[in-house]
XYZ file of C-alpha atoms in Angstrom:
607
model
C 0.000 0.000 0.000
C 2.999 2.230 1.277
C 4.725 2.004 -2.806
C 1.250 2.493 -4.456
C 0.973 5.780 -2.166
C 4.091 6.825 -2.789
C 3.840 6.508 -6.687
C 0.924 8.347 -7.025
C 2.489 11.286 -5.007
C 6.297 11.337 -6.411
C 3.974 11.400 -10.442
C 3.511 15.444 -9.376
C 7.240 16.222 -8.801
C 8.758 18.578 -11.114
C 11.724 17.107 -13.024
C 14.843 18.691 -14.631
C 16.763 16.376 -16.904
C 20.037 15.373 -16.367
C 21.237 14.074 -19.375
C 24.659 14.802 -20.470
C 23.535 16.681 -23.733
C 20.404 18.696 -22.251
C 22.065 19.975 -19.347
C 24.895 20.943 -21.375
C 23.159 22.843 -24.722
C 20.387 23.890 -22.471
C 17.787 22.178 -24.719
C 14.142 21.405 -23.822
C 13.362 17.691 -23.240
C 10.187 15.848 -24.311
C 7.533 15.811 -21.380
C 8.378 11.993 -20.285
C 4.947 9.827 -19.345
C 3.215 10.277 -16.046
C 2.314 7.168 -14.260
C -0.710 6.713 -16.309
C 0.370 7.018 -19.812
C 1.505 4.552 -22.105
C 3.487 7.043 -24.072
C 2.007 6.284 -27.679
C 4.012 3.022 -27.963
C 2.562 1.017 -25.496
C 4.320 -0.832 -23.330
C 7.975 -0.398 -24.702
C 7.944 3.108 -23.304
C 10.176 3.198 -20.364
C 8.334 5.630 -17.558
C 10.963 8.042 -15.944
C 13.926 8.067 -18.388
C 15.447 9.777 -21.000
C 18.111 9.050 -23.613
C 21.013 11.290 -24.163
C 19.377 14.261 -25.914
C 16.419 14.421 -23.234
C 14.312 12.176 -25.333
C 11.537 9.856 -24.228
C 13.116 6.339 -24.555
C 12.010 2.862 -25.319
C 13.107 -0.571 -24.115
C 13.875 -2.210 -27.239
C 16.150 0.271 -28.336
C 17.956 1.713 -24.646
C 19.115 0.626 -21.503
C 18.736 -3.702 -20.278
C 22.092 -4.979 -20.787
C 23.191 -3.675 -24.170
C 23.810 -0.339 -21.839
C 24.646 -2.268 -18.581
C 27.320 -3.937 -20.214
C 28.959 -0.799 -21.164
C 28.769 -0.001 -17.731
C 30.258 -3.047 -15.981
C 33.067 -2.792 -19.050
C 34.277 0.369 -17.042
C 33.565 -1.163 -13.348
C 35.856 -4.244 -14.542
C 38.717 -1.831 -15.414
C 37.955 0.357 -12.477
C 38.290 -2.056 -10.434
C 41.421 -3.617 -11.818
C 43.273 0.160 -11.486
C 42.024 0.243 -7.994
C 43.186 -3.163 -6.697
C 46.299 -2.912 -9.000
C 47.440 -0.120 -6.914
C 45.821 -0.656 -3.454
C 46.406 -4.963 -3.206
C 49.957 -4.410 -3.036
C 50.327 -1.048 -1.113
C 51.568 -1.989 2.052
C 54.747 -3.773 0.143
C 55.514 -0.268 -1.336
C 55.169 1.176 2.462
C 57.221 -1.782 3.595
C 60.039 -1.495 0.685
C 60.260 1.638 -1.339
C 59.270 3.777 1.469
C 60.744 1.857 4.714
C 57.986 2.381 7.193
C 57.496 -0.526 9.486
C 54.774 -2.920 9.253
C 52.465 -1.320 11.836
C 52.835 2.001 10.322
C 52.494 0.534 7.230
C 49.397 -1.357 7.917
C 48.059 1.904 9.334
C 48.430 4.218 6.079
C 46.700 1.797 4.155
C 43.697 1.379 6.539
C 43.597 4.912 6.802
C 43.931 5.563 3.141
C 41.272 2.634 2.148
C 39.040 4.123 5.085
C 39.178 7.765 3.505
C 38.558 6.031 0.279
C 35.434 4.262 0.776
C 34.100 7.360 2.742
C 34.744 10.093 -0.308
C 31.741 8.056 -2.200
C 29.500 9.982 0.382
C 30.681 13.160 -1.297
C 30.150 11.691 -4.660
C 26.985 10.505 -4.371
C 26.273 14.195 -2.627
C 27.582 16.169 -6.234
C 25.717 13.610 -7.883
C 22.221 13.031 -6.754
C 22.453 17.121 -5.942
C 23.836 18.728 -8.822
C 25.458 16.940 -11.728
C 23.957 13.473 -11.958
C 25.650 10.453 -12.343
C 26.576 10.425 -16.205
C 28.798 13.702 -15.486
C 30.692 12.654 -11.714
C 31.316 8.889 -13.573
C 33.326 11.048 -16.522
C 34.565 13.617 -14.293
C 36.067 10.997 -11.502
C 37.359 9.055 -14.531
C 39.573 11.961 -15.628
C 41.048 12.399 -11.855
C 41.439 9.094 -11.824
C 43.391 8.907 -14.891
C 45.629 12.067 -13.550
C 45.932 10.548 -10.018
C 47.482 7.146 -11.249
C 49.770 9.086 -13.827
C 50.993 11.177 -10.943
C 51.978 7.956 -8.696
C 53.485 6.698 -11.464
C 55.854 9.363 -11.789
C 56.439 9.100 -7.820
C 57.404 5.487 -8.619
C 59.314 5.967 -10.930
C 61.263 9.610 -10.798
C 64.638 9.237 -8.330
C 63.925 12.523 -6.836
C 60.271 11.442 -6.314
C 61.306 8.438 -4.336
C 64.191 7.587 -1.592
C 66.818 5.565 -2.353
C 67.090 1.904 -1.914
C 68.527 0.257 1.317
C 70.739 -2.579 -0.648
C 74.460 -2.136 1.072
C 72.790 0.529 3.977
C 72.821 -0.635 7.395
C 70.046 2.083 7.765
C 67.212 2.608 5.360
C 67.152 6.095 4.613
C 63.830 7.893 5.203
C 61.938 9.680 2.245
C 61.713 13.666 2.335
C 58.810 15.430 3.244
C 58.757 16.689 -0.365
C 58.600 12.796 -1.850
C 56.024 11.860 0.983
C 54.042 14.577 0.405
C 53.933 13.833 -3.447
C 53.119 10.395 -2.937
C 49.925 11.109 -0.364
C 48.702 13.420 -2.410
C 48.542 11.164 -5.668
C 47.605 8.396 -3.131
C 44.375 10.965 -2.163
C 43.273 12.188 -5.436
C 43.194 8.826 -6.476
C 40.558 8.276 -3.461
C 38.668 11.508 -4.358
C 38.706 9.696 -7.806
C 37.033 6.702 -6.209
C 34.882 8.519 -4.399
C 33.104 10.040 -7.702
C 33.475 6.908 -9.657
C 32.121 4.068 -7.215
C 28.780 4.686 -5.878
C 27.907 6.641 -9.006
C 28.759 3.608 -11.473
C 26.841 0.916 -10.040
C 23.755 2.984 -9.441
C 23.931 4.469 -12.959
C 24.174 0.478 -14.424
C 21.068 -0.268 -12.237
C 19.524 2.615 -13.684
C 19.199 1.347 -17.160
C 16.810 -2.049 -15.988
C 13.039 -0.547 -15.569
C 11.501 -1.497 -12.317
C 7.879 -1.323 -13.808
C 8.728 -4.248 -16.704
C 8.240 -7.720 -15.223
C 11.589 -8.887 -17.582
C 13.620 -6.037 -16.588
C 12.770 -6.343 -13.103
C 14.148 -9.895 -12.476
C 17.116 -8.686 -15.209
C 17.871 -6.214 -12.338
C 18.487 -8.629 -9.349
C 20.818 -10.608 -11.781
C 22.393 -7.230 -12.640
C 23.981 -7.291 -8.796
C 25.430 -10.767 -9.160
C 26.698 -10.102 -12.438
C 28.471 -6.727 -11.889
C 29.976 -8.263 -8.848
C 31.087 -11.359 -11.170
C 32.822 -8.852 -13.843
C 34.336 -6.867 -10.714
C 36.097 -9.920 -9.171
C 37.121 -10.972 -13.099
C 39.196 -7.357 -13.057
C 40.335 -7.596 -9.431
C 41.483 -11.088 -9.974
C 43.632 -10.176 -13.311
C 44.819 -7.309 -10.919
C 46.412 -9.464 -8.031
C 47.708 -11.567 -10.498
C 49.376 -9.693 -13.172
C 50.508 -6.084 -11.475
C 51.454 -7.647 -8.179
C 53.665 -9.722 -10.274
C 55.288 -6.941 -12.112
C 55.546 -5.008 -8.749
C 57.242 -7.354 -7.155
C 59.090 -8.514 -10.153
C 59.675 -5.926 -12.793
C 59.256 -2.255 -11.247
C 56.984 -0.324 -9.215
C 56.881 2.939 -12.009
C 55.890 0.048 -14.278
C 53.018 -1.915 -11.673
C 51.261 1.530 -11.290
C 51.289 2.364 -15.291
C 49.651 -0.347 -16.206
C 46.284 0.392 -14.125
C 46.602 3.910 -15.659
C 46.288 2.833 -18.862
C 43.913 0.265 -18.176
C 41.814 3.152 -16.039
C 42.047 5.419 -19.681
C 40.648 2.366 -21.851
C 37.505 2.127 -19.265
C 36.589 5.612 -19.828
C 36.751 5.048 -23.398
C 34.381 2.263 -23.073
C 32.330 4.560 -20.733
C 31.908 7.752 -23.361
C 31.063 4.774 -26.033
C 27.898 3.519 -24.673
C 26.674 7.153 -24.196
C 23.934 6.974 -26.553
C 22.611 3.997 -25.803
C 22.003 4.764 -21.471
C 18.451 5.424 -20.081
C 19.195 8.408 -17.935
C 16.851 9.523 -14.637
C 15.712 12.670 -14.528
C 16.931 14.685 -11.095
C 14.768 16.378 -9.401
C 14.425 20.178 -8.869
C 14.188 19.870 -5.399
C 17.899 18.626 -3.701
C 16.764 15.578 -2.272
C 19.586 16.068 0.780
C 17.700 19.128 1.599
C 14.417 17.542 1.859
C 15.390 15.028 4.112
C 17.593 17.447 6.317
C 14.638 19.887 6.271
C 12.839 16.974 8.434
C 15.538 16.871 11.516
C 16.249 20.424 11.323
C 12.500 20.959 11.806
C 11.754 18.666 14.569
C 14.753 20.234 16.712
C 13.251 23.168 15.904
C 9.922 21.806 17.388
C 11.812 20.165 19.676
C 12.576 23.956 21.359
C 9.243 25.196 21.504
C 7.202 25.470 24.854
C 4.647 23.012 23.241
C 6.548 20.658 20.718
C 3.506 18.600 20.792
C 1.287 21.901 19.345
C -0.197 21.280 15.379
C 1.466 23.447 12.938
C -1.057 25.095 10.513
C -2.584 21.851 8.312
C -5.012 21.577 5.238
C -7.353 18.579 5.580
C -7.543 16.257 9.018
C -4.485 16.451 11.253
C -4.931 12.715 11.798
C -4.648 11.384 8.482
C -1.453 14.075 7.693
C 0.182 12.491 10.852
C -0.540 9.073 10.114
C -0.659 8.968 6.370
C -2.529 5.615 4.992
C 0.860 3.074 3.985
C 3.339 4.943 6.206
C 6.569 3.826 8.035
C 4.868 3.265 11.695
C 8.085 4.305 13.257
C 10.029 7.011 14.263
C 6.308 8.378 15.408
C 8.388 11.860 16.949
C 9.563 12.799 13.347
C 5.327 13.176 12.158
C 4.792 16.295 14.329
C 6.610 18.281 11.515
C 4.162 17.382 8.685
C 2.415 19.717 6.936
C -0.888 18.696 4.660
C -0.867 20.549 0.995
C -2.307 20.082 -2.056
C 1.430 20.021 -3.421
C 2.647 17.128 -1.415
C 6.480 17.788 -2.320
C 6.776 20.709 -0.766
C 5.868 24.537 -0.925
C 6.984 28.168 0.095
C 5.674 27.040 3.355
C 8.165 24.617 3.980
C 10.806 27.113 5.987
C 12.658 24.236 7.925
C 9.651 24.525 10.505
C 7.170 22.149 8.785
C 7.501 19.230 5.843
C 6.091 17.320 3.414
C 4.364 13.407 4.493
C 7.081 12.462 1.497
C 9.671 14.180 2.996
C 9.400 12.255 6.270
C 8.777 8.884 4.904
C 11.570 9.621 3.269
C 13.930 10.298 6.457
C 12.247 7.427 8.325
C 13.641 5.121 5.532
C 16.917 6.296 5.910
C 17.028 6.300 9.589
C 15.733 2.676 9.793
C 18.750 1.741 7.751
C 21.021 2.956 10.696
C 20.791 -0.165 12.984
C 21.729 -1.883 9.871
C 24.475 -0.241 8.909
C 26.149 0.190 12.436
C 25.929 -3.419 13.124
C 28.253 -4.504 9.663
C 31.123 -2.233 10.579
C 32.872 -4.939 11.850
C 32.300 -6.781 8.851
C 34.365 -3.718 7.581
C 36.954 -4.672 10.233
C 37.365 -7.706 8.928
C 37.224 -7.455 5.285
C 40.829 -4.943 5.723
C 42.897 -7.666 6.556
C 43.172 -9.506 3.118
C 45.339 -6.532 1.594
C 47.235 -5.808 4.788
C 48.424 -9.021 7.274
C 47.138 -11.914 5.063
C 49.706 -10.428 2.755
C 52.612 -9.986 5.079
C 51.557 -13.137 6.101
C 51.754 -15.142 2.539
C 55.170 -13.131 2.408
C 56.526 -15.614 5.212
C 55.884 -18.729 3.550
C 57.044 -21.124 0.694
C 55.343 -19.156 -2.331
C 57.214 -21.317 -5.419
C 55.422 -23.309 -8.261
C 58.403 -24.894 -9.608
C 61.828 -24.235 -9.698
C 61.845 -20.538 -11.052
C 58.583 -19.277 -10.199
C 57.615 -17.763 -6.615
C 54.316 -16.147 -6.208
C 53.816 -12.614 -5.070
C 52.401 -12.469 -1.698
C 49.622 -9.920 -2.852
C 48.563 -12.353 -5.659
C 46.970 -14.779 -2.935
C 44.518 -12.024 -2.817
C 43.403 -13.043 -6.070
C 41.480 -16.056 -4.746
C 39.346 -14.263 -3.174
C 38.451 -12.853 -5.905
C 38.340 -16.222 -7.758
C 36.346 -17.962 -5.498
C 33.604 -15.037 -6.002
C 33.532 -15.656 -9.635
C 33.301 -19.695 -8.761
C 30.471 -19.082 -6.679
C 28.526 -16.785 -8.161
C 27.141 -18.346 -11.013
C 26.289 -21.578 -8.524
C 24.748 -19.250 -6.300
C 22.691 -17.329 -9.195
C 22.056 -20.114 -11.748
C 21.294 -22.968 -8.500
C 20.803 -21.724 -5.075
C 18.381 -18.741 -5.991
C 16.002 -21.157 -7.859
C 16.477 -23.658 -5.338
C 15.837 -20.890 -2.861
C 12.920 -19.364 -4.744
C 11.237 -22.852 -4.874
C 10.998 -23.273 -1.028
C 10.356 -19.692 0.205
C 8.516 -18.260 -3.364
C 10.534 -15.165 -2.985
C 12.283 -13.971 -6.603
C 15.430 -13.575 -4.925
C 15.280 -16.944 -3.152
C 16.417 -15.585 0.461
C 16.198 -11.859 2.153
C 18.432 -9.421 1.179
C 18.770 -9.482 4.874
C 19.437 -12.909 4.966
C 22.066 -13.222 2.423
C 24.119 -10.319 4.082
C 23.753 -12.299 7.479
C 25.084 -15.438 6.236
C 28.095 -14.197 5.024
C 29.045 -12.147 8.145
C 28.775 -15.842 10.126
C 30.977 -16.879 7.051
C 33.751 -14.252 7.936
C 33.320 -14.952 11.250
C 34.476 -18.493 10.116
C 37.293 -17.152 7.756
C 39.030 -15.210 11.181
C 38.751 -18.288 13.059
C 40.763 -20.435 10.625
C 42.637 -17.748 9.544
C 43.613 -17.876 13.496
C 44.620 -21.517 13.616
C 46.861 -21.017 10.250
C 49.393 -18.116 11.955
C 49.816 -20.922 15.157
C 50.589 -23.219 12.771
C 53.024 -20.843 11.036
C 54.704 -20.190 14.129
C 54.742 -23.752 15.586
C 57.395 -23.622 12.002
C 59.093 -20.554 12.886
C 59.979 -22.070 16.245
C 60.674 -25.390 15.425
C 62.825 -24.927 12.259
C 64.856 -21.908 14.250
C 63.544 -19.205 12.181
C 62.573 -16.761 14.842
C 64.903 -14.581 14.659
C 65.646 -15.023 11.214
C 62.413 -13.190 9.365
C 64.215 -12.671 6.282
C 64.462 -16.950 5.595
C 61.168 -18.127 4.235
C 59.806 -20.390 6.249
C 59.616 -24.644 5.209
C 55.466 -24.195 4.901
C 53.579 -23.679 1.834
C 51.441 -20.920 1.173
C 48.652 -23.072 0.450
C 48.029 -23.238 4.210
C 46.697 -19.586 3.975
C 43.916 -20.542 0.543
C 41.001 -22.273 2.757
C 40.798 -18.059 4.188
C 40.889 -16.355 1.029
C 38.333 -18.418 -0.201
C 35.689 -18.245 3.106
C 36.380 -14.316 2.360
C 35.514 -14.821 -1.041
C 32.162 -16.953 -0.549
C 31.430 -14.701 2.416
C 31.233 -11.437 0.120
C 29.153 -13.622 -2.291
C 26.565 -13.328 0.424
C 27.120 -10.004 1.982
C 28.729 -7.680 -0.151
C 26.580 -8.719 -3.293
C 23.483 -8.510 -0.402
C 24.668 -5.109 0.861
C 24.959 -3.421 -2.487
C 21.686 -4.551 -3.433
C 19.920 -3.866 -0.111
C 21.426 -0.335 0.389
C 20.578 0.608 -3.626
C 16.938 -0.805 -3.056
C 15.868 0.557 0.700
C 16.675 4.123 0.196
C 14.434 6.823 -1.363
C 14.728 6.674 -5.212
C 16.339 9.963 -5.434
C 19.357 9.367 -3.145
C 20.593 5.477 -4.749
C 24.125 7.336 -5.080
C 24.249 8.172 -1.456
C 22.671 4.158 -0.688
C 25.391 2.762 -2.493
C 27.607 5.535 -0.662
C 26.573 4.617 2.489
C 27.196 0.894 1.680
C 31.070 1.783 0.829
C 31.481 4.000 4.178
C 30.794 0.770 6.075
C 34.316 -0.379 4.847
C 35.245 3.060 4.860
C 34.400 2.907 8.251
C 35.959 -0.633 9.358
C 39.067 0.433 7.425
C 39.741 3.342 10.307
C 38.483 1.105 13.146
C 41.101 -1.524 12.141
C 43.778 0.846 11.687
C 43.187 2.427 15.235
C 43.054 -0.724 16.580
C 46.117 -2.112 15.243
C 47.782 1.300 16.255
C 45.991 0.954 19.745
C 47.045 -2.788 20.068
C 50.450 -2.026 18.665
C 51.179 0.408 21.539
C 49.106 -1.574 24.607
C 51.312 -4.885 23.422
C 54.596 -3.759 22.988
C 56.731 -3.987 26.124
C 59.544 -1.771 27.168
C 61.638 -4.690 28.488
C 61.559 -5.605 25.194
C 58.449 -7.650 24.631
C 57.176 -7.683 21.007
C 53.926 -6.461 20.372
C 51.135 -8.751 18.364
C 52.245 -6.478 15.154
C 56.014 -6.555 15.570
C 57.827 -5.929 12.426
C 59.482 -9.271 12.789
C 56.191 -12.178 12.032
C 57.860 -14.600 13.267
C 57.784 -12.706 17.073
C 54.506 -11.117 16.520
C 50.923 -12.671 17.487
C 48.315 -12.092 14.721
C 46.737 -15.279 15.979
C 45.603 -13.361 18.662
C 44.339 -10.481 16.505
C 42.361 -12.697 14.528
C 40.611 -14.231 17.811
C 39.576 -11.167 18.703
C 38.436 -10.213 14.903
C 36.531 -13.805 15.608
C 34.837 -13.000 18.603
C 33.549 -9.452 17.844
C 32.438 -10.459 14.670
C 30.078 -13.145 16.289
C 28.709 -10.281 19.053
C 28.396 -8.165 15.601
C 26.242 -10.991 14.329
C 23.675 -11.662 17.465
C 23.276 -7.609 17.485
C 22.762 -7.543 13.531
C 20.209 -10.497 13.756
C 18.357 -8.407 16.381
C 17.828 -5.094 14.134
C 17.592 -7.663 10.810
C 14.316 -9.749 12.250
C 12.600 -6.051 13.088
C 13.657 -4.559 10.032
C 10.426 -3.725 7.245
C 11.770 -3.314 3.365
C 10.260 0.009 1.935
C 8.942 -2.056 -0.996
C 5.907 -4.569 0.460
C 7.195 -7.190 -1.680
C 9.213 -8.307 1.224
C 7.705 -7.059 4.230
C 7.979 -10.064 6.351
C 10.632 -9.976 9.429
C 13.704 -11.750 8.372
């Protein structure tokens, strides 16, 4: 009831296109069809999109996946520029740069952290003022320029510090080269920030929710663009780590910056083929800000509980037929009108019945976002200690060949792309023939079974760095961290791949849950807020390993659980804790997930 009330009201909001063309030559679109219209061509008209001149478009000639391909062409490359540079960062901390391992492991958290929050800023210049079309290209050509510039710092001797071979002391970089380095390291996360939560909401965008076909096209979309993410991610780990390791580092960070140019190519190619949204003239932050700034306001009065000045029956405004029973306090604020988005009356003291439905739905995803953070916590360890630890081992396959430790992120990665297509092409149908849900399970669900998953992953991941010093200390390596040690590196897989079938289930579950729940004109910031919960873990991991780091190490000359020698250090212990939050994380998550109501009635049962 609460989606057919909600259509009927969002068919009177005022729309300005944002298609690249019309917003650019200022020219007048078509009037696109209101709810009721077929549009002259029946059912092929798509309802709420335009094509690249402002044009009313049609589904056998836009959009589906001739346009999402285009789309998930530039994600794949994206992606592979991304992890090219990031999967093997805290080796260029650890060797070019000669930071320690804890300080190490801190930059990149922090880095990855301030990386996966920027998309809140994108989403913010997108959904607000240019769109997505326009922050995709414009992100593109930072990110293009930020990889060119590290690069350079790679590969430039007065960019860089010289090497330690025949030192007895590593010589420190200058502030001058550090500050070079961050600040390519940093545009390339404003970059991201653009590029990420802009991409996969604009690829979503060309599937039309009101076209049975399209519909079920779209929950495939999520599976699939995840599928082509983890094909560029794992060509990343394997190939550029290589040449990092192997070949140079001015070399390992070209390559993604080429790759990153032929993406954006593939981008401006499908340009005439997208379905763009129209953005509305109202900014969609502001209406949903203009709901807590008003009830503080109320909040200050003598009688907060006093009607403001209403239009019709005060009891239907503050209990509108199909709305979000919660968050009663916020309904005080509404304001009955014949224009229910929003009038010159609206002066931060009263709102719209649309504009608080639409800040209950984002406040009921709250709960559910706080309780994955650790999730986020968890997922920062592949590119950080599983590395250093895979750099420990026995990493050859033959006589002349010795895998780079970074590349073992790569089957994380491969194990997505395994899964997947079981998960979408058997479990789903399997799934969908017990519960009769399309998707098979929840979104909630999904996302909850693969936090117990990582859960799992920490646990072994625990038991494999005993095991790996039980060899240190019984082949009298201790104190010898430069010797590899007599165990293979395929000790460490069985964790990469429980990370990789645990994103299957709540990455994939938390893209598609934060793109779906939130109001239709903020997807950018949904997706956004989906990133900032690794964003988010990213800086929680770094000041606990900092924390840690400090509380552990001994001034009698203890090592702490990160000490730059492995072989001395405890990251067993670190991953028991990961283990044991992440199951607390779990019972709290289940508690907001079984109390949790989807915006869309299709799903409206408790988890």
């Amino acid at each position: 009831m609460e989606t057919k009330n909600k259509s009927s009201s969002t068919s009177n909001r005022s729309v300005a296109v944002s298609s690249p063309e019309t917003m650019e030559a200022g020219l007048n679109p078509e009037p696109l069809l209101s709810d009721d219209s077929d549009g002259g061509d029946g059912d092929d008209a798509v309802r709420g999109a335009v094509d690249y001149r402002g044009r009313q478009v049609f589904r056998s000639r836009s959009g589906g996946w001739r346009s999402a391909l285009f789309i998930i062409g530039v994600e794949v490359t994206e992606r592979f520029a991304y992890y090219g540079t990031s999967s093997n960062l805290i080796s260029y901390f650890t060797g070019p740069l000669h930071q320690s391992i804890a300080k190490a492991a801190t930059n990149v958290n922090v880095w990855s952290g301030v990386s996966t929050l920027f998309p809140l800023l994108g989403a913010f210049v997108a959904d607000s003022y240019l769109g997505r079309y326009r922050t995709i290209a414009l992100a593109s050509i930072l990110y293009i320029l930020s990889l060119g510039l590290l690069t350079l710092s790679a590969s430039l001797t007065i960019l860089r510090p010289p090497s330690c071979a025949g030192l007895t002391a590593c010589p420190s970089p200058s502030g001058f080269q550090m500050f070079f380095f961050f600040a390519s390291l940093y545009l390339m996360a404003l970059a991201q920030g653009g590029h990420k939560p802009c991409v996969q909401a604009f690829g979503a965008d060309q599937f039309d929710v009101h076209d049975p076909k399209e519909s079920k096209s779209k929950s495939s979309f999520f599976n699939w663009w995840y599928f082509g993410l983890c094909a560029g991610t794992t060509f990343a780990f394997v190939v550029v780590s290589y040449i990092q390791d192997n070949v140079s580092w001015g070399l390992g960070f070209g390559i993604p910056c080429i790759a990153m140019a032929v993406g954006f190519i593939i981008f401006l190619w499908g340009t005439r083929t997208y379905r763009y949204i129209p953005k509305e003239d109202k900014n969609p932050f502001l209406g949903v800000a203009q709901v807590f700034v008003a009830v503080a306001r109320r909040s200050f009065q003598k009688d907060p509980t006093s009607s403001t000045t209403t239009e019709g029956n005060p009891a239907e405004i503050l209990h509108p037929q199909g709305s979000n029973s919660r968050f009663k306090f916020l309904d005080r604020v509404v304001i009955a009108s014949n224009n229910t988005h929003g009038s010159e009356k609206s002066n931060w003291s009263v709102c719209t019945a649309i504009q608080v439905e639409d800040a209950k739905t984002l406040l009921q995803l709250v709960p559910i976002w706080a309780s994955c953070l650790i999730y986020g916590v968890v997922f920062a360890q592949s590119s950080t200690f599983f590395t250093k630890q895979g750099s420990t081992t026995d990493r050859r396959i033959g006589p002349h060949f010795k895998i780079p430790p970074a590349t073992l992120q790569g089957l994380i990665s491969l194990s997505i792309v395994l899964v997947i297509p079981i998960y979408d092409r058997i479990l789903v149908p399997l799934a969908r023939s017990l519960t009769g849900k399309p998707s098979g399970i929840t979104m909630l669900q999904r996302i909850g079974t693969g936090m117990l998953l990582s859960a799992l992953s920490m646990v072994v991941a625990a038991l494999v760095e005993k095991k790996r010093l039980s060899v240190a200390r019984d082949s009298g390596l201790v104190d010898d961290p430069s010797k590899t040690l007599p165990m293979s590196l395929w000790w460490l897989v069985p964790q990469y791949i429980l990370f990789g079938v645990a994103d299957v289930f709540t990455m994939v579950g938390l893209q598609e849950f934060f793109y779906d729940q939130v109001p239709h004109a903020l997807r950018s910031v949904g997706l956004a807020l989906y990133l900032s919960i690794f964003g988010i873990g990213n800086l929680i991991s770094g000041s606990m390993v900092s924390a840690i780091d400090k509380a552990t190490k001994s001034s009698h000359g203890q090592s702490s659980w990160f000490a730059t020698n492995l072989n001395r250090a405890h990251l067993d212990y670190f991953y028991w804790l990961l283990a044991g939050l992440s199951l607390v994380e779990l019972g709290i998550y289940v508690f907001f997930a079984k109390s949790y109501i989807y915006k869309n009635q299709l799903q409206s049962s408790p988890v």
